[in-house]
Amino acid sequence: VSQTLDALTRAVPPETILTDPAARAALATDESKIPGDCLAVVRPVTEAQVVAVLRASAEHGFSIVPRGAGTAATGAAVSRADQVVLDLSAMNRILEIDRRDLVAVVEPGVLTGALQAAVEEQGLFYPPDPASSAISTIGGNVATCAGGLRALKYGVTRDYVLGIRAALADGSVVDLGGRNLKSVVGYDLVRLLVGSEGTLAVFLRLVLRLIPRPAAFETVLASFETVEGGLLAADALLAAGLLPRALEYLDRDVLAVVAPALGEKLGDRVQSRLLVELDGSETAVREDAGRALEVLGKAGAIEARRARTAVERDELWLARRSVSKTVRTLAPAKKSEDLGVPRSRLAEAIAAIKAAGRAEGIRVLAYGHAGDANLHVNFLYDPASPQQRAGLERAIAAARKEALARGGTISGEHGVGLLKREAMRDEVGPRALDLMRGVKRAFDPDDRLNPGKALPPHETDGD
Ligand code: LAC
Ligand code: ZN
């Protein structure tokens, strides 16, 4: 312990090292709420300090858990008592916004929302928009390949990372990719680092792709009498040739939780809702919103309308972004799955998953990204009840199975972290897992960068 602390003290200025128990506990966990601990937190402000910590780690053998704002849902940013947390939130400068190259160059600790606002001010747009954008960092978004609300039209974080300057486990620094939208020289190491959950390298700076900001956007909402009504209406919009930037589904249980914040009294008939956001030129948006209302009506909406004011629009989206937090208040505990399936299988997958939950006596809520068929299935339970705990495990296993049986994925956007390491074996075959382990060894042969995350434990060593 003291050897590691001594090494850190020699490596970086004392004001960047936090050792008080409160800070250590707070920065040792994430949205998974898995409790963690750590030896110390280092909060570097320069690239050289990050490199110095990595060199100290190489020399003294301690391992490092890099973190942004700790909004990961999977335990990717949870550390152990013998580890050092590398908190990158203070490296939060926007270094450059280049309107001609259409790129932003940023440090990893920039809040995603701050970046979005800064580029929009200049008539530009950074489309990826995780629900947590106001509080999550761009480095964390890249480390998890965050998805979010605008994936259907614009893609996810990986589609906007052109270049990465990364510090490797041995303290060397590499510049990967660059400012070119097209570049096919060599293996795509940039993409490999995106979504690597801090297990391959530490980001020092990121070159992000920007696009011109759409001139206008509008929100449309529609309610349905059946659980699958909202999902089928999402299909109908796409079939009609519309491509909304957001297409979010909320089931009745979720609507009931957010209704108070919206000052809404939820009608008895409402079983699901779709929140649609369209963007483009003023004229296009006006026309598309009209078309969308028509299509939603034909798809059986019992109510379909435009958000009346910008204030209402903001409230709707804030309520949507807050669902994950708000749902926590419904039960002593919740587990959140993040399943994806091919679009055509979404409604039946959700029905099967809810049925599996009911059979186990576990309440299952569903909401999320109907546009890209990536839904958040939340399981509410009481951890004090052994029966509920067992039922929960079975319900989650069943949900993952239902997704995989339909050619889906056990995580559309949250990642593996600690929570899906075992389950990942059912999605990724043994040969592919070997390749992934080989990649890990190539980057981090001594297993000092976020060890034990993102890959299944070895059957033999029980790590
Ligand atoms: C959301 C987070 C939980 O979409 O991914 O709300
Ligand atoms: Zn989400």
Coordinates of N, CA and C in Angstrom, one line a residue, residues 51-126:
V51 N 0.8 9.7 -18.1 CA 1.9 8.9 -18.4 C 2.8 8.5 -17.2
A52 N 2.9 9.5 -16.3 CA 3.7 9.2 -15.1 C 3.0 8.1 -14.2
V53 N 1.7 8.2 -14.1 CA 1.0 7.2 -13.3 C 1.1 5.8 -14.0
L54 N 1.0 5.8 -15.3 CA 1.2 4.5 -16.0 C 2.6 3.9 -15.8
R55 N 3.6 4.8 -15.9 CA 5.0 4.3 -15.7 C 5.1 3.8 -14.3
A56 N 4.6 4.5 -13.3 CA 4.7 4.0 -11.9 C 4.0 2.6 -11.8
S57 N 2.8 2.5 -12.5 CA 2.1 1.2 -12.4 C 2.9 0.1 -13.0
A58 N 3.6 0.4 -14.1 CA 4.5 -0.6 -14.8 C 5.6 -1.0 -13.8
E59 N 6.1 0.0 -13.2 CA 7.3 -0.3 -12.3 C 6.9 -1.0 -11.0
H60 N 5.8 -0.6 -10.5 CA 5.4 -1.2 -9.2 C 4.3 -2.2 -9.2
G61 N 3.7 -2.4 -10.4 CA 2.8 -3.5 -10.6 C 1.4 -3.3 -10.1
F62 N 1.1 -2.1 -9.6 CA -0.3 -1.9 -9.2 C -1.2 -1.7 -10.5
S63 N -2.5 -2.0 -10.4 CA -3.3 -1.8 -11.6 C -4.2 -0.6 -11.4
I64 N -4.7 -0.2 -12.6 CA -5.4 1.1 -12.7 C -6.8 1.0 -13.3
V65 N -7.7 1.7 -12.7 CA -9.1 1.8 -13.2 C -9.3 3.2 -13.7
P66 N -9.3 3.4 -15.1 CA -9.5 4.8 -15.6 C -11.0 5.0 -15.4
R67 N -11.4 6.3 -15.2 CA -12.8 6.6 -15.1 C -13.1 8.0 -15.6
G68 N -14.3 8.2 -16.1 CA -14.8 9.6 -16.5 C -15.7 10.1 -15.4
A69 N -17.0 10.1 -15.6 CA -17.9 10.6 -14.6 C -18.6 9.4 -13.8
G70 N -18.2 8.2 -14.2 CA -18.8 7.1 -13.4 C -20.3 6.8 -13.7
T71 N -20.7 7.1 -15.0 CA -22.1 6.8 -15.3 C -22.3 5.4 -16.0
A72 N -21.2 4.7 -16.1 CA -21.3 3.3 -16.6 C -22.3 2.5 -15.8
A73 N -23.1 1.7 -16.5 CA -24.1 0.9 -15.9 C -23.7 -0.5 -15.5
T74 N -22.5 -0.8 -15.8 CA -22.1 -2.2 -15.8 C -21.0 -2.6 -14.8
G75 N -20.5 -1.6 -14.1 CA -19.4 -1.9 -13.2 C -18.0 -1.7 -13.9
A76 N -18.0 -1.2 -15.1 CA -16.7 -1.0 -15.8 C -15.8 0.0 -15.0
A77 N -16.4 0.9 -14.2 CA -15.6 1.8 -13.5 C -15.5 1.5 -12.0
V78 N -15.8 0.3 -11.6 CA -15.7 -0.1 -10.2 C -14.3 -0.6 -9.9
S79 N -13.7 -0.2 -8.9 CA -12.4 -0.6 -8.6 C -12.3 -1.4 -7.3
R80 N -11.2 -2.1 -7.1 CA -10.9 -2.9 -5.9 C -10.0 -2.1 -5.0
A81 N -9.9 -2.6 -3.7 CA -9.1 -1.9 -2.7 C -7.6 -1.8 -3.0
D82 N -7.1 -2.7 -3.9 CA -5.7 -2.7 -4.2 C -5.4 -1.9 -5.5
Q83 N -6.4 -1.2 -6.0 CA -6.2 -0.5 -7.3 C -6.1 1.0 -7.2
V84 N -5.6 1.6 -8.2 CA -5.5 3.1 -8.2 C -6.5 3.6 -9.3
V85 N -7.4 4.5 -8.9 CA -8.4 5.0 -9.8 C -7.7 6.2 -10.5
L86 N -7.8 6.2 -11.9 CA -7.3 7.3 -12.6 C -8.5 8.1 -13.1
D87 N -8.8 9.2 -12.4 CA -10.0 10.0 -12.7 C -9.7 11.1 -13.7
L88 N -10.2 11.0 -14.9 CA -9.8 11.9 -16.0 C -10.7 13.1 -16.1
S89 N -11.6 13.3 -15.1 CA -12.6 14.4 -15.2 C -12.0 15.8 -15.2
A90 N -10.8 15.9 -14.7 CA -10.2 17.3 -14.7 C -9.5 17.6 -16.0
M91 N -9.3 16.6 -16.8 CA -8.7 16.9 -18.2 C -9.9 17.2 -19.1
N92 N -10.4 18.4 -18.9 CA -11.7 18.7 -19.5 C -11.7 19.9 -20.5
R93 N -10.6 20.0 -21.2 CA -10.5 21.2 -22.1 C -11.0 20.8 -23.5
I94 N -11.7 21.7 -24.1 CA -12.0 21.6 -25.6 C -10.9 22.3 -26.3
L95 N -10.0 21.5 -26.9 CA -8.8 22.1 -27.5 C -9.0 22.9 -28.8
E96 N -10.0 22.4 -29.5 CA -10.2 22.9 -30.9 C -11.6 22.5 -31.4
I97 N -12.2 23.5 -32.0 CA -13.4 23.2 -32.8 C -13.1 23.8 -34.2
D98 N -12.9 22.9 -35.2 CA -12.5 23.3 -36.5 C -13.7 23.2 -37.5
R99 N -14.2 24.4 -37.9 CA -15.4 24.4 -38.7 C -15.1 23.9 -40.1
R100 N -13.9 24.0 -40.6 CA -13.7 23.6 -42.0 C -13.3 22.1 -42.0
D101 N -12.5 21.6 -41.1 CA -12.3 20.2 -41.1 C -13.4 19.4 -40.5
L102 N -14.4 20.1 -39.8 CA -15.5 19.5 -39.2 C -15.0 18.5 -38.1
V103 N -14.1 19.0 -37.3 CA -13.7 18.1 -36.1 C -13.6 18.9 -34.9
A104 N -13.7 18.2 -33.7 CA -13.4 18.8 -32.4 C -12.3 18.0 -31.9
V105 N -11.3 18.6 -31.2 CA -10.3 17.9 -30.5 C -10.5 18.2 -29.1
V106 N -10.6 17.2 -28.3 CA -11.0 17.4 -26.9 C -10.2 16.5 -25.9
E107 N -10.1 16.9 -24.7 CA -9.6 16.0 -23.7 C -10.7 15.1 -23.2
P108 N -10.3 14.0 -22.6 CA -11.4 13.0 -22.3 C -12.4 13.4 -21.2
G109 N -12.0 14.3 -20.4 CA -12.9 14.7 -19.3 C -14.0 15.7 -19.6
V110 N -14.0 16.2 -20.9 CA -15.1 17.1 -21.2 C -16.5 16.5 -21.1
L111 N -17.4 17.2 -20.5 CA -18.8 16.6 -20.4 C -19.3 16.6 -21.8
T112 N -20.0 15.5 -22.1 CA -20.6 15.4 -23.5 C -21.5 16.6 -23.8
G113 N -22.4 16.9 -22.8 CA -23.3 18.0 -23.0 C -22.6 19.3 -23.2
A114 N -21.5 19.5 -22.6 CA -20.7 20.8 -22.8 C -20.1 20.8 -24.2
L115 N -19.7 19.7 -24.7 CA -19.2 19.6 -26.0 C -20.3 19.9 -27.0
Q116 N -21.4 19.3 -26.8 CA -22.6 19.5 -27.7 C -22.9 21.0 -27.8
A117 N -23.0 21.6 -26.6 CA -23.4 23.0 -26.5 C -22.4 23.9 -27.3
A118 N -21.1 23.6 -27.0 CA -20.0 24.4 -27.6 C -20.0 24.3 -29.1
V119 N -20.3 23.1 -29.7 CA -20.2 23.0 -31.1 C -21.5 23.6 -31.7
E120 N -22.6 23.4 -31.0 CA -23.9 23.9 -31.6 C -23.9 25.4 -31.7
E121 N -23.2 26.0 -30.7 CA -23.0 27.5 -30.7 C -22.4 27.9 -32.0
Q122 N -21.6 27.1 -32.6 CA -20.9 27.4 -33.8 C -21.5 26.9 -35.1
G123 N -22.8 26.4 -34.9 CA -23.5 25.9 -36.1 C -23.1 24.5 -36.4
L124 N -22.5 23.8 -35.5 CA -22.1 22.4 -35.8 C -22.8 21.5 -34.8
F125 N -22.6 20.2 -35.0 CA -23.4 19.2 -34.3 C -22.6 18.0 -34.0
Y126 N -22.6 17.6 -32.7 CA -22.0 16.3 -32.3 C -23.2 15.4 -32.0

